[in-house]
């Protein structure tokens, strides 16, 4: 269920992002994180992804606009990113393109419970997804993998 302030934040973000010649693709509030995390995904008008410098150029003015609006009275973290970040990986090309990137793997264990593992993506073949979890290589059977998703923060060292 979306957070009730998501629409207000998106309305606030649109002109700020437009001033940088970009568009808001989505706004998400991650209330389960401490502090609250506001994720604003931006893209170019033609739908292509932005680079880190463009995200950084939007981040400061957007943070100032959020502060001035008074919409968020609690502590929060603002993340401005491209839609490509935080997305699920599906194709073989995705697994090659994002090798070495931080990912979250959601898998089903032998008892049927869902387990999340975080680490750096090493790759995928016909049998396993390989993950470097703090220097330890994990080989997770592909049949057990429910989802592989890019994350923005590297796993804890």
Coordinates of C-alpha atoms in Angstrom, one line a residue:
X1 CA 0.0 0.0 0.0
X2 CA 1.5 3.4 -1.0
X3 CA 2.3 5.9 1.7
X4 CA -0.3 8.7 1.8
X5 CA 2.3 11.4 1.2
X6 CA 3.7 9.8 -2.0
X7 CA 1.4 11.7 -4.3
X8 CA 2.1 15.0 -2.6
X9 CA 5.9 14.4 -2.8
X10 CA 5.6 13.5 -6.5
X11 CA 3.7 16.8 -7.1
X12 CA 6.4 18.7 -5.3
X13 CA 9.2 16.9 -7.1
X14 CA 7.9 17.4 -10.7
X15 CA 8.8 21.1 -11.2
X16 CA 12.2 20.6 -9.3
X17 CA 13.1 17.7 -11.5
X18 CA 11.8 19.5 -14.7
X19 CA 14.2 22.4 -14.0
X20 CA 17.0 19.9 -14.5
X21 CA 15.4 18.9 -17.8
X22 CA 14.4 15.5 -16.4
X23 CA 11.1 13.8 -15.5
X24 CA 9.9 12.0 -12.4
X25 CA 9.4 8.3 -13.2
X26 CA 8.2 7.4 -9.7
X27 CA 8.2 8.3 -6.0
X28 CA 8.3 5.6 -3.4
X29 CA 8.4 5.9 0.4
X30 CA 10.0 3.1 2.2
X31 CA 8.5 3.4 5.7
X32 CA 10.0 0.1 6.8
X33 CA 13.5 1.6 6.8
X34 CA 14.8 3.6 9.7
X35 CA 15.0 6.5 9.0
X36 CA 12.2 6.7 6.4
X37 CA 13.6 6.6 2.9
X38 CA 12.1 8.6 0.0
X39 CA 13.1 7.2 -3.4
X40 CA 12.6 9.5 -6.4
X41 CA 13.4 7.9 -9.7
X42 CA 14.1 10.3 -12.5
X43 CA 14.7 9.8 -16.3
X44 CA 15.2 11.9 -19.4
X45 CA 12.2 13.0 -21.4
X46 CA 13.0 10.3 -24.0
X47 CA 12.8 7.6 -21.2
X48 CA 16.5 6.9 -21.1
X49 CA 18.3 6.5 -17.8
X50 CA 20.2 9.4 -16.2
X51 CA 23.8 9.3 -14.8
X52 CA 25.0 9.8 -11.2
X53 CA 25.9 13.5 -11.9
X54 CA 22.3 14.2 -13.0
X55 CA 20.9 12.5 -9.9
X56 CA 23.2 14.5 -7.7
X57 CA 22.2 17.8 -9.5
X58 CA 18.5 17.1 -8.6
X59 CA 19.1 15.8 -5.1
X60 CA 20.1 19.1 -3.5
X61 CA 17.3 21.3 -4.9
X62 CA 14.8 18.5 -4.2
X63 CA 15.9 18.1 -0.6
X64 CA 15.5 21.9 -0.1
X65 CA 12.0 21.8 -1.6
X66 CA 10.9 18.9 0.6
X67 CA 12.3 20.7 3.7
X68 CA 10.6 24.0 2.8
X69 CA 7.2 22.2 2.1
X70 CA 7.0 20.8 5.7
X71 CA 5.5 17.5 4.2
X72 CA 7.9 15.3 6.2
X73 CA 8.3 16.1 9.9
X74 CA 10.2 13.0 10.7
X75 CA 13.8 12.1 9.9
X76 CA 14.2 10.7 6.4
X77 CA 16.8 9.9 3.7
X78 CA 16.3 11.1 0.1
X79 CA 17.5 8.9 -2.7
X80 CA 17.4 10.2 -6.3
X81 CA 18.1 7.5 -8.8
X82 CA 17.5 6.2 -12.3
X83 CA 14.7 3.7 -12.8
X84 CA 17.3 1.1 -13.8
X85 CA 18.5 1.1 -10.2
X86 CA 16.4 -1.0 -7.8
X87 CA 14.9 -3.0 -10.6
X88 CA 14.6 -6.8 -10.9
X89 CA 17.1 -8.6 -13.1
X90 CA 15.5 -11.0 -15.6
X91 CA 17.5 -11.6 -18.8
X92 CA 20.9 -13.1 -19.2
X93 CA 22.0 -9.7 -20.5
X94 CA 20.9 -8.1 -17.1
X95 CA 23.1 -10.6 -15.2
X96 CA 26.1 -9.8 -17.4
X97 CA 25.5 -6.1 -17.4
X98 CA 25.2 -5.8 -13.6
X99 CA 28.0 -8.2 -12.6
X100 CA 29.7 -6.8 -9.6
X101 CA 26.7 -4.6 -8.6
X102 CA 25.0 -4.9 -5.2
X103 CA 21.9 -7.1 -5.3
X104 CA 19.3 -8.6 -3.1
X105 CA 18.4 -12.2 -3.8
X106 CA 15.0 -13.5 -2.6
X107 CA 15.0 -17.2 -2.4
X108 CA 12.9 -20.1 -1.0
X109 CA 14.7 -22.3 1.4
X110 CA 14.2 -26.1 1.9
X111 CA 11.3 -25.4 4.4
X112 CA 9.5 -23.1 1.9
X113 CA 10.4 -19.9 3.8
X114 CA 11.5 -16.8 1.9
X115 CA 15.1 -15.8 2.7
X116 CA 16.9 -12.6 1.6
X117 CA 20.6 -12.5 0.8
X118 CA 22.6 -9.4 0.0
X119 CA 25.9 -9.3 -1.9
X120 CA 27.6 -8.5 -5.1
X121 CA 26.4 -10.2 -8.2
X122 CA 28.9 -12.6 -9.7
X123 CA 26.7 -14.0 -12.4
X124 CA 24.2 -16.6 -13.3
X125 CA 24.3 -19.8 -15.3
X126 CA 21.9 -22.6 -16.1
X127 CA 22.0 -23.9 -12.6
X128 CA 22.9 -21.2 -10.1
X129 CA 23.0 -17.5 -9.2
X130 CA 26.4 -16.7 -7.8
X131 CA 26.7 -14.0 -5.1
X132 CA 29.7 -12.6 -3.2
X133 CA 28.4 -12.1 0.4
X134 CA 31.1 -10.4 2.4
X135 CA 33.8 -12.4 0.6
X136 CA 32.0 -15.7 0.7
X137 CA 30.8 -17.1 -2.6
X138 CA 27.2 -18.3 -2.5
X139 CA 25.8 -20.5 -5.2
X140 CA 22.0 -20.4 -5.0
X141 CA 20.1 -22.9 -7.2
X142 CA 18.1 -21.0 -9.8
X143 CA 15.0 -23.1 -9.0
X144 CA 15.1 -21.6 -5.5
X145 CA 15.5 -18.0 -6.6
X146 CA 12.3 -15.9 -6.5
X147 CA 13.8 -12.5 -7.4
X148 CA 17.1 -10.8 -8.0
X149 CA 17.0 -7.0 -7.5
X150 CA 19.6 -4.3 -7.8
X151 CA 20.1 -2.3 -4.6
X152 CA 21.7 1.1 -4.2
X153 CA 23.8 0.4 -1.2
X154 CA 26.7 -2.1 -1.2
X155 CA 26.3 -4.9 1.4
X156 CA 27.9 -4.3 4.8
X157 CA 31.5 -5.2 4.9

